[in-house]
Coordinates of C-alpha atoms in Angstrom, one line a residue:
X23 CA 0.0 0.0 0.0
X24 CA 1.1 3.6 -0.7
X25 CA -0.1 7.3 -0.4
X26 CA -0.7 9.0 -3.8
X27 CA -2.1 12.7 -4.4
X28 CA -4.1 12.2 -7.2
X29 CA -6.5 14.1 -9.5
X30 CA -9.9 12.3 -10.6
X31 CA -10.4 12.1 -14.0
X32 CA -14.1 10.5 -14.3
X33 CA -16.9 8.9 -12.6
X34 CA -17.0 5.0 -13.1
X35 CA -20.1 2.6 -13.7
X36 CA -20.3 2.3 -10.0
X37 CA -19.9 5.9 -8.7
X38 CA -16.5 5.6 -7.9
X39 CA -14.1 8.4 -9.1
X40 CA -11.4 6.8 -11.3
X41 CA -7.9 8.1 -11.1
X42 CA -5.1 7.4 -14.0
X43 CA -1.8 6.5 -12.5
X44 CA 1.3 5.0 -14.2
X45 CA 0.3 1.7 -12.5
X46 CA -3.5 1.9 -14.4
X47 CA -6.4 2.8 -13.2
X48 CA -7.1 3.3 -9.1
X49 CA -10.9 3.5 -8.0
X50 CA -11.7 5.6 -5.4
X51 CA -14.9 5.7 -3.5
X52 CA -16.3 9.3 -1.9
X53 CA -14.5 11.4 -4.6
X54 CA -15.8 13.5 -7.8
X55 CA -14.3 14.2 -11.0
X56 CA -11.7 17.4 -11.2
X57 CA -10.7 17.0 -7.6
X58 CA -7.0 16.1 -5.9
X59 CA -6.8 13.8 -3.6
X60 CA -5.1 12.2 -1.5
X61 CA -5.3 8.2 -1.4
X62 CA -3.5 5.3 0.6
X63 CA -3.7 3.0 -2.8
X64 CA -4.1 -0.8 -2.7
X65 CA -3.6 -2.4 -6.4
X66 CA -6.7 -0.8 -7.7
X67 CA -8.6 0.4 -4.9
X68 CA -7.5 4.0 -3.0
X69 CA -8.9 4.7 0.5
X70 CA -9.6 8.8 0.6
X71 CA -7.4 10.1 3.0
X72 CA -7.9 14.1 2.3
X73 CA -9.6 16.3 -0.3
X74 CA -7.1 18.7 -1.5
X75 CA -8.9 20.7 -3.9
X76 CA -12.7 20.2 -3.9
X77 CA -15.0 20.1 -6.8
X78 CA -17.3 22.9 -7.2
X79 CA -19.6 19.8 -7.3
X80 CA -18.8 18.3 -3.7
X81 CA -21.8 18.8 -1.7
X82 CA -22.4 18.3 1.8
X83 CA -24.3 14.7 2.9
X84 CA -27.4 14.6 3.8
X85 CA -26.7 11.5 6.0
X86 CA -24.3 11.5 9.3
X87 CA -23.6 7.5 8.1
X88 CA -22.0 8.5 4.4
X89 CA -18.8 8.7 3.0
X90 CA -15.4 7.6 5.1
X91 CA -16.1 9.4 8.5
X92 CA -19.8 8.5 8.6
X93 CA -21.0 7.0 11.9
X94 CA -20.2 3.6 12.7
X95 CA -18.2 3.6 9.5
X96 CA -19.1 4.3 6.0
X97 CA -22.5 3.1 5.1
X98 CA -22.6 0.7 1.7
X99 CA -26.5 2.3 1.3
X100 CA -25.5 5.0 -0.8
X101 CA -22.8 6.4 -3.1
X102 CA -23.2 9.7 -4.4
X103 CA -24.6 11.9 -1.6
X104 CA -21.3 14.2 -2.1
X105 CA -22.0 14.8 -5.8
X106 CA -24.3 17.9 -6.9
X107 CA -27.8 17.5 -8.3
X108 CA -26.3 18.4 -11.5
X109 CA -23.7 15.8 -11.7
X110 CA -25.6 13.1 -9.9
X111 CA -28.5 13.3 -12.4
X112 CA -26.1 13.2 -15.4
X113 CA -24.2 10.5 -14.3
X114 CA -27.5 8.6 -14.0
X115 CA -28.6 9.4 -17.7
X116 CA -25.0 8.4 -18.4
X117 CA -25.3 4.9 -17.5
X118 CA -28.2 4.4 -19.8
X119 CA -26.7 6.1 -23.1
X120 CA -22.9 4.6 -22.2
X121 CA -24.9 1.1 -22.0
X122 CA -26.7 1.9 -25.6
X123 CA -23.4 3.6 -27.5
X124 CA -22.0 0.1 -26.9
X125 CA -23.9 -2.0 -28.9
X126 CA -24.1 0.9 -31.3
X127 CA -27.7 2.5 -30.4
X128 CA -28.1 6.2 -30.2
X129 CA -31.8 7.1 -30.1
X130 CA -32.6 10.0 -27.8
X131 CA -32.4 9.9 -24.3
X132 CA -35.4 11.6 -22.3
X133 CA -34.4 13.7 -19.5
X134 CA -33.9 11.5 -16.4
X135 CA -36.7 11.0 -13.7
X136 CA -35.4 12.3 -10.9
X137 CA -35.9 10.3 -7.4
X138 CA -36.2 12.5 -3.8
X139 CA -35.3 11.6 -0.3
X140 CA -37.8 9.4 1.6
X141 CA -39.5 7.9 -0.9
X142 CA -37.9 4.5 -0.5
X143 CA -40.7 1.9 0.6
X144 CA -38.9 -1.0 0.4
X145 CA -35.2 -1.2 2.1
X146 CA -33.4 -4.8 3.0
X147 CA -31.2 -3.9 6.0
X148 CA -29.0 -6.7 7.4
X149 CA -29.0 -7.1 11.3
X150 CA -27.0 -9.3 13.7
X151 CA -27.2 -9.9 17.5
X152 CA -24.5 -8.9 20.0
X153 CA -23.2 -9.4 23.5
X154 CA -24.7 -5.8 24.5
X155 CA -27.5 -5.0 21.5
X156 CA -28.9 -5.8 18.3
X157 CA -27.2 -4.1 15.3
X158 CA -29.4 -3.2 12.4
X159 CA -28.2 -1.2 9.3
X160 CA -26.2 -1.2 6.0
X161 CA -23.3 -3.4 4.9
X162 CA -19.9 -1.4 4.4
X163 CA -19.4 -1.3 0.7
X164 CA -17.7 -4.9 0.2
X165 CA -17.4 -5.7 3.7
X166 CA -19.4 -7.8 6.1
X167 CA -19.5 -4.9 9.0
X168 CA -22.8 -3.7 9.9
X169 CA -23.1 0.4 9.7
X170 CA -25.7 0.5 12.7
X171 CA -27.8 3.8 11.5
X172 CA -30.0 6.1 13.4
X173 CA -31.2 7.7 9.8
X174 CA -31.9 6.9 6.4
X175 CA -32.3 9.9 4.1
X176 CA -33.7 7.9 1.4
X177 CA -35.9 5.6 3.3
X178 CA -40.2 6.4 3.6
X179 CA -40.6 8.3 7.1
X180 CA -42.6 5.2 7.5
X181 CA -39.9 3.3 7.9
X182 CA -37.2 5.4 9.5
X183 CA -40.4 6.2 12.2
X184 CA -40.4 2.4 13.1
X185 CA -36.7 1.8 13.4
X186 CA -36.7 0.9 16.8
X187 CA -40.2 -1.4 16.3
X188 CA -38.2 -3.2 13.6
X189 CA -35.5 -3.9 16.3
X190 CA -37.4 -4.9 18.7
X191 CA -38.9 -7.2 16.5
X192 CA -35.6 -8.4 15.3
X193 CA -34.1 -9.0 18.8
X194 CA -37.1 -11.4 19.2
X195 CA -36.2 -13.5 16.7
X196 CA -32.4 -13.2 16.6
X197 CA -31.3 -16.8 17.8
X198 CA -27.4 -16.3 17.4
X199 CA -25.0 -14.2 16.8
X200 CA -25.1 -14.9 13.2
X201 CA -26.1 -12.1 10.6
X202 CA -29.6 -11.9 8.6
X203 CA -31.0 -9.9 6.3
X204 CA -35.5 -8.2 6.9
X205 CA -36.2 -6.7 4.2
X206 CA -39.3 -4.1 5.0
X207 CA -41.9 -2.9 2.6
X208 CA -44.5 -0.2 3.5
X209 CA -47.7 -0.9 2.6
X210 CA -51.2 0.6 2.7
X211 CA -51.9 -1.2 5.8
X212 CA -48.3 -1.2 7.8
X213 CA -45.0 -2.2 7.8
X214 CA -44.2 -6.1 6.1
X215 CA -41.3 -7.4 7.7
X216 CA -39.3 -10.3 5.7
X217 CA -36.6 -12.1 7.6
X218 CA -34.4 -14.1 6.1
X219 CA -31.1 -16.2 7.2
X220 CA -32.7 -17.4 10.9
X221 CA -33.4 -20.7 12.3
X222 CA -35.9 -19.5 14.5
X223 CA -37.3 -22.3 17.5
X224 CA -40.7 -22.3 18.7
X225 CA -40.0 -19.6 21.6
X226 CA -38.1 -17.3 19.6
X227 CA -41.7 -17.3 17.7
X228 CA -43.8 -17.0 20.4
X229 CA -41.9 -13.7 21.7
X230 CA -41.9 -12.8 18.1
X231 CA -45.8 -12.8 18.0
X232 CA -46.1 -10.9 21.6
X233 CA -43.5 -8.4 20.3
X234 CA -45.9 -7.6 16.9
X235 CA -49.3 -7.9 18.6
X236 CA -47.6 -5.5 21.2
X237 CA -46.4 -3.0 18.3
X238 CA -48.6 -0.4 16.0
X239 CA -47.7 -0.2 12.0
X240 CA -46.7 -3.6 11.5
X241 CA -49.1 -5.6 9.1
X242 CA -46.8 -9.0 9.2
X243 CA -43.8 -10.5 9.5
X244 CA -42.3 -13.5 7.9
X245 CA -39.3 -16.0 7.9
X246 CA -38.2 -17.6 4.9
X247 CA -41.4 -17.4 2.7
X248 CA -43.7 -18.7 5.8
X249 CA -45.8 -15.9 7.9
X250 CA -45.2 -16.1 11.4
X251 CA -48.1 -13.3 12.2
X252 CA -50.4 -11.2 10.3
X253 CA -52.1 -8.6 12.3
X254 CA -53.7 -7.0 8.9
X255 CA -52.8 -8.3 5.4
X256 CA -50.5 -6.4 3.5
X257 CA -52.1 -4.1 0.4
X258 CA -50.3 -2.0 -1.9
X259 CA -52.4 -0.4 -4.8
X260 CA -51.5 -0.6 -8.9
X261 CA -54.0 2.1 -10.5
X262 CA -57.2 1.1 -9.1
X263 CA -56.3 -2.5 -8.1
X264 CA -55.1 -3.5 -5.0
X265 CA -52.8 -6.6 -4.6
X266 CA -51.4 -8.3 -1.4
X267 CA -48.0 -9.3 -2.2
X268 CA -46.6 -12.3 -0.9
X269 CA -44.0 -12.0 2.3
X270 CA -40.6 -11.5 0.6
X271 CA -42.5 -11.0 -2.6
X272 CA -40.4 -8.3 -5.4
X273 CA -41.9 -5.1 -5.8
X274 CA -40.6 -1.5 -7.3
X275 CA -38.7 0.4 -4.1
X276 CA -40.5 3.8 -4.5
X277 CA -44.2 4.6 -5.4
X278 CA -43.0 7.7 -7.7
X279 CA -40.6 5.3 -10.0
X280 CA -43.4 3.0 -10.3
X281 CA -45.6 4.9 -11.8
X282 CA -43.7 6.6 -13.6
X283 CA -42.7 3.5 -15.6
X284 CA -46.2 2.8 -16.1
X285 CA -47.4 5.7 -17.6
X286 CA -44.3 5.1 -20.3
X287 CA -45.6 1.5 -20.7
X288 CA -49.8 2.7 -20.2
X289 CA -49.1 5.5 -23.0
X290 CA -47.0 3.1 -25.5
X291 CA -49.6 0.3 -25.4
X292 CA -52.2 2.9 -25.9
X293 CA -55.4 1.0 -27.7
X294 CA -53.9 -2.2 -27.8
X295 CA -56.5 -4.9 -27.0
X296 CA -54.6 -7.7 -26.1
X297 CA -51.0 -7.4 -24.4
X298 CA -48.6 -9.8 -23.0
X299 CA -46.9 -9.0 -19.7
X300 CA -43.7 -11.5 -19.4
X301 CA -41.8 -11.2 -16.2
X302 CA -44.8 -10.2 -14.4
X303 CA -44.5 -10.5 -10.9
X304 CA -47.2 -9.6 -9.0
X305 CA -49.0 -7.4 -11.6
X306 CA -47.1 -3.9 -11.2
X307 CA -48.2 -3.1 -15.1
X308 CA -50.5 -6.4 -16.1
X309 CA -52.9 -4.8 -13.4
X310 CA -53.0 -1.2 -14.9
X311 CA -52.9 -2.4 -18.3
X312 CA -56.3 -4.6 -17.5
X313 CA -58.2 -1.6 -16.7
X314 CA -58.0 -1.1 -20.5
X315 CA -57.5 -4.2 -22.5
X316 CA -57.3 -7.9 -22.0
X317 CA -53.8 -9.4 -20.6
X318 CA -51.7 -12.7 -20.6
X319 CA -49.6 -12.5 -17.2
X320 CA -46.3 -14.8 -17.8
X321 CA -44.2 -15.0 -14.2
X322 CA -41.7 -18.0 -13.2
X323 CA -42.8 -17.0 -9.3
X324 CA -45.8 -19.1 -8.2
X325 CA -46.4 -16.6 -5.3
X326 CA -46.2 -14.0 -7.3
X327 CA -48.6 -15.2 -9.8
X328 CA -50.9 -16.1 -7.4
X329 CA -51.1 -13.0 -5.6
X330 CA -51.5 -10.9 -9.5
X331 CA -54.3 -13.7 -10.1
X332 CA -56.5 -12.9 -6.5
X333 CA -56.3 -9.8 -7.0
X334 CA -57.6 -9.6 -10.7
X335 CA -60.4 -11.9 -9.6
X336 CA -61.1 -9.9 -7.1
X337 CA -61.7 -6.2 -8.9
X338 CA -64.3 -4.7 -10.7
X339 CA -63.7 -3.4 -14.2
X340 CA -61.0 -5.4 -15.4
X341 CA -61.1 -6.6 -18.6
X342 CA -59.8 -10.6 -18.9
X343 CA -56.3 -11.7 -17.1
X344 CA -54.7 -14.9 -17.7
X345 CA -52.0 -16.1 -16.2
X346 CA -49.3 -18.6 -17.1
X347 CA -46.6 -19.9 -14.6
X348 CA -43.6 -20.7 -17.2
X349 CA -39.5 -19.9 -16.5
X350 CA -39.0 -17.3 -19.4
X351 CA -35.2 -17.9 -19.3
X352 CA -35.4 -21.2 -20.3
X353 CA -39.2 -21.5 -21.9
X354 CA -39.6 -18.2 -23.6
X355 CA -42.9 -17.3 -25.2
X356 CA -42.4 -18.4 -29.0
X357 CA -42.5 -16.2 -31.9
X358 CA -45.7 -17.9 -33.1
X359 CA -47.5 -17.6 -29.7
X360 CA -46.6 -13.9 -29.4
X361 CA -48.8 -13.5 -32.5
X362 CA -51.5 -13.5 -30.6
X363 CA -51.1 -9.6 -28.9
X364 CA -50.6 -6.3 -30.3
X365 CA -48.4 -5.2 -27.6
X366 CA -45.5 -7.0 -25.1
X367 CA -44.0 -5.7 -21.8
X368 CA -41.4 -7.4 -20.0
X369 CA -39.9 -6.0 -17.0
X370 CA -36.8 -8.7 -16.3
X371 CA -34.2 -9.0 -13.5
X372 CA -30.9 -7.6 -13.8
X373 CA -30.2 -10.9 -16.5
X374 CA -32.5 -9.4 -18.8
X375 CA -34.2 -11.7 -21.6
X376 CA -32.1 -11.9 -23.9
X377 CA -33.9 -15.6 -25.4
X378 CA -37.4 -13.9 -25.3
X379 CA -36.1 -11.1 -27.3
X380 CA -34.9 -13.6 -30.2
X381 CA -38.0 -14.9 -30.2
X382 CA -39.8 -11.2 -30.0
X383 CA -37.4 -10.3 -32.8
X384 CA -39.4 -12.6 -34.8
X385 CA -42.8 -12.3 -33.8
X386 CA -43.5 -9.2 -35.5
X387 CA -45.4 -7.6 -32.6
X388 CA -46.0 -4.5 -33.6
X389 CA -45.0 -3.0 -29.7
X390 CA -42.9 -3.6 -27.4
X391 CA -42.2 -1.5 -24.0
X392 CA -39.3 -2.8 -22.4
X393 CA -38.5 -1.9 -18.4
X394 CA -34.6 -2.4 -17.5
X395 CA -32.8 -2.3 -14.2
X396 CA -29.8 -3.1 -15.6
X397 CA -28.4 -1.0 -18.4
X398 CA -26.2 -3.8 -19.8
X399 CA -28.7 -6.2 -20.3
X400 CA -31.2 -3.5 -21.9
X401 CA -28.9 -2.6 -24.7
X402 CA -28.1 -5.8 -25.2
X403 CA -32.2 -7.0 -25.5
X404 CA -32.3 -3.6 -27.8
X405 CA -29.5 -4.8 -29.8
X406 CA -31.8 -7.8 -30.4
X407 CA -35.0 -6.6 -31.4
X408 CA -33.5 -3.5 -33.9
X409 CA -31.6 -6.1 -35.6
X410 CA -34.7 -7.3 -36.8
X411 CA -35.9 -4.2 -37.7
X412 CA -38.0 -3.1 -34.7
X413 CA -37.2 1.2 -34.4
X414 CA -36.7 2.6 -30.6
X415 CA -39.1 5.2 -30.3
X416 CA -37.8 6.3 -27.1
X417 CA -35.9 5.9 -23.8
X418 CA -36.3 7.1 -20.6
X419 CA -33.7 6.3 -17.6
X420 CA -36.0 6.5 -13.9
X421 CA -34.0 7.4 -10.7
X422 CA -35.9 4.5 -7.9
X423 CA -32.4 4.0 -6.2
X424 CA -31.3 7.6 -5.1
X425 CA -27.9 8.2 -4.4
X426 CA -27.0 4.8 -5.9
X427 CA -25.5 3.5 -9.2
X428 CA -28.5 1.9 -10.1
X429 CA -30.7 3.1 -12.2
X430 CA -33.9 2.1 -13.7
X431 CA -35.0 2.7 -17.9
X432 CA -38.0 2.4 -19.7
X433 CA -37.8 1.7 -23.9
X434 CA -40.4 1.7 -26.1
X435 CA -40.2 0.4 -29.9
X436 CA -42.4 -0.4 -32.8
X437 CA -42.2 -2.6 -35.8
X438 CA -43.0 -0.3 -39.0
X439 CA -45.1 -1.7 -41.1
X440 CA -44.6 -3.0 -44.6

């Protein structure tokens, strides 16, 4: 290891500022592009030491737990609190026209859709059980310790509010020192609390039960997929439909990002009368799109199917849903059943789908809207489907993980016809 004054030439893929040194590239978290620094440098990693000359960018945290002298250490939550509005936001569109450049796409790239502090519904915190107290926070970036917070800037007052109900909660069903992950979701009706990562014995679930029946704002809690209790069942709402996910069940992190994206997808479908939703979940667009015309709901997730499918046959003024349980990595939808819809969404993990978009490529459907959390994977899938003649009609990156180098995009394309 070695100390190096540096001067940061870029932002990398992962928020890190990226310095060139005659040894290559070093990667230094907590920095911004222009500035000198000073580094202790490890092979390719430096460890900020000191901020020699500041970029006019370098903003004060809103967070007591970011960056390298944050409380408890340096929270793995969050990357960019120190960067400007200005450079943050560009740096988000960046990822999504970098991603598309690659594979040689350059359609216009909306403005992004900015995200704001405590909208985050869903957060997975990790929490572990000591000698003295329960610890329940963040991972350090690429580390095992626990950051132990007091705040979250980006989580839903909701949430932050119930902090010490979560831990209480948590302490009743810690039974080792061993680390596991809760992953909370606000809902409509409370709090759903998901452990994970606990072998819990039949009076760590009795004091789990008194701790929750004793405790306002908390609609359930779960280990492993199986409900411990359910005080009041879990409801989030998609348009005018309201859906009980299962415990543990994926859904979009903030409320604003999510409907964002589905007024992109809404608006490209526009009069189409039957639409495929592939990668589904638990009906975050086949839902909306219902209200308007009939839809096929593809998911791999049995519990995510079946919660989409209650709660279709349980509201008024949807037109049809069917649903098809079918892995769409391995068994995509074939260009010959596509044929069937005027319009597809699919809304993949990070993977993408890159074998249903061969099979979309030659299908001929004459929209697709395609929702991306991964920027990679998107341009690839694009790649696919202009190859075969399908024009991109237009891109929109979505900020859901704020201060983060995630980001979120929403494409929309057509097939011209002949």
């Amino acid at each position: 290891m070695s100390t190096q004054t540096v001067t940061i030439a870029r932002l990398g893929a992962q928020g890190d500022g990226i310095a060139q040194t005659e040894a290559g590239p070093v990667y230094a978290p907590f920095t911004l592009p222009g500035e000198t620094v000073a580094l202790a440098v490890n092979k390719a990693h430096g460890t900020l030491i000191s901020v020699k000359e500041p970029s006019p960018d370098r903003v004060e945290p809103k967070c007591r737990h970011f960056g390298p002298d944050g409380v408890n250490g340096a929270c793995g939550g969050c990357a960019l609190q120190h960067a400007s509005d200005d450079l943050y936001h560009a740096f988000k569109r960046s990822l999504v026209i970098d991603a598309l450049k690659s594979k040689g796409l350059t359609p216009d790239v909306a403005p992004l859709v900015i995200a704001h502090p405590g909208e985050r519904r869903r957060a997975v915190f990790t929490a572990r059980r000591t000698e003295k107290e329960l610890l329940l926070g963040f991972n350090q970036a690429e580390s095992h310790h626990i950051v132990a917070i007091s705040e979250c800037p980006i989580a839903s007052p909701g949430i932050v509010s119930r902090l010490a109900t979560i831990r209480k909660i948590a302490a009743a069903m810690a039974s080792s020192a061993e680390p596991f992950r809760i992953t909370v979701l606000e809902t409509n009706s409370g709090l759903d609390l998901a452990f994970e990562g606990i072998k819990l014995a039949d009076r760590q679930r009795r004091l789990t039960v008194e701790a929750v029946l004793g405790e306002r704002g908390i609609a359930r809690v779960s280990l492993n997929g199986e409900i411990i209790v359910e005080p009041v069942k879990p409801a989030i709402d998609f348009g005018s439909v309201t859906v009980s996910p299962p415990p543990g069940g994926f859904t979009q992190a903030t409320r604003p990002a999510e409907e964002a994206m589905a007024k992109l997808v809404l608006e490209h479908v526009g009069k189409a009368k039957h639409v495929a939703d592939l990668f589904s979940g638990i009906g975050t667009f086949a839902l909306r799109i219902a209200q308007r015309a009939r839809v096929h709901a593809v998911e791999g997730d049995d519990k995510a199917l079946k919660a989409l499918d209650f709660a279709a046959r349980n509201s008024q003024g949807l037109k049809p849903v069917t649903i098809e349980k079918r892995d769409l990595f391995r068994r995509p939808l074939m260009a010959q059943e596509l044929k069937a819809y005027d319009a597809v969404v699919f809304d993949p993990p990070r993977a993408g789908a890159e074998a249903q978009c061969h099979e979309l490529a030659r299908s001929g459907v004459k929209k697709i809207a395609a929702v991306s959390c991964n920027p990679v994977t998107l341009a690839r899938d694009l790649a696919i489907l202009t190859a075969a003649g399908y024009r991109i009609t237009s891109v929109t990156p979505i900020d859901q993980f704020l201060w983060s180098a995630h980001v979120e995009a929403v494409a929309t394309l057509e097939k011209p016809q002949k």
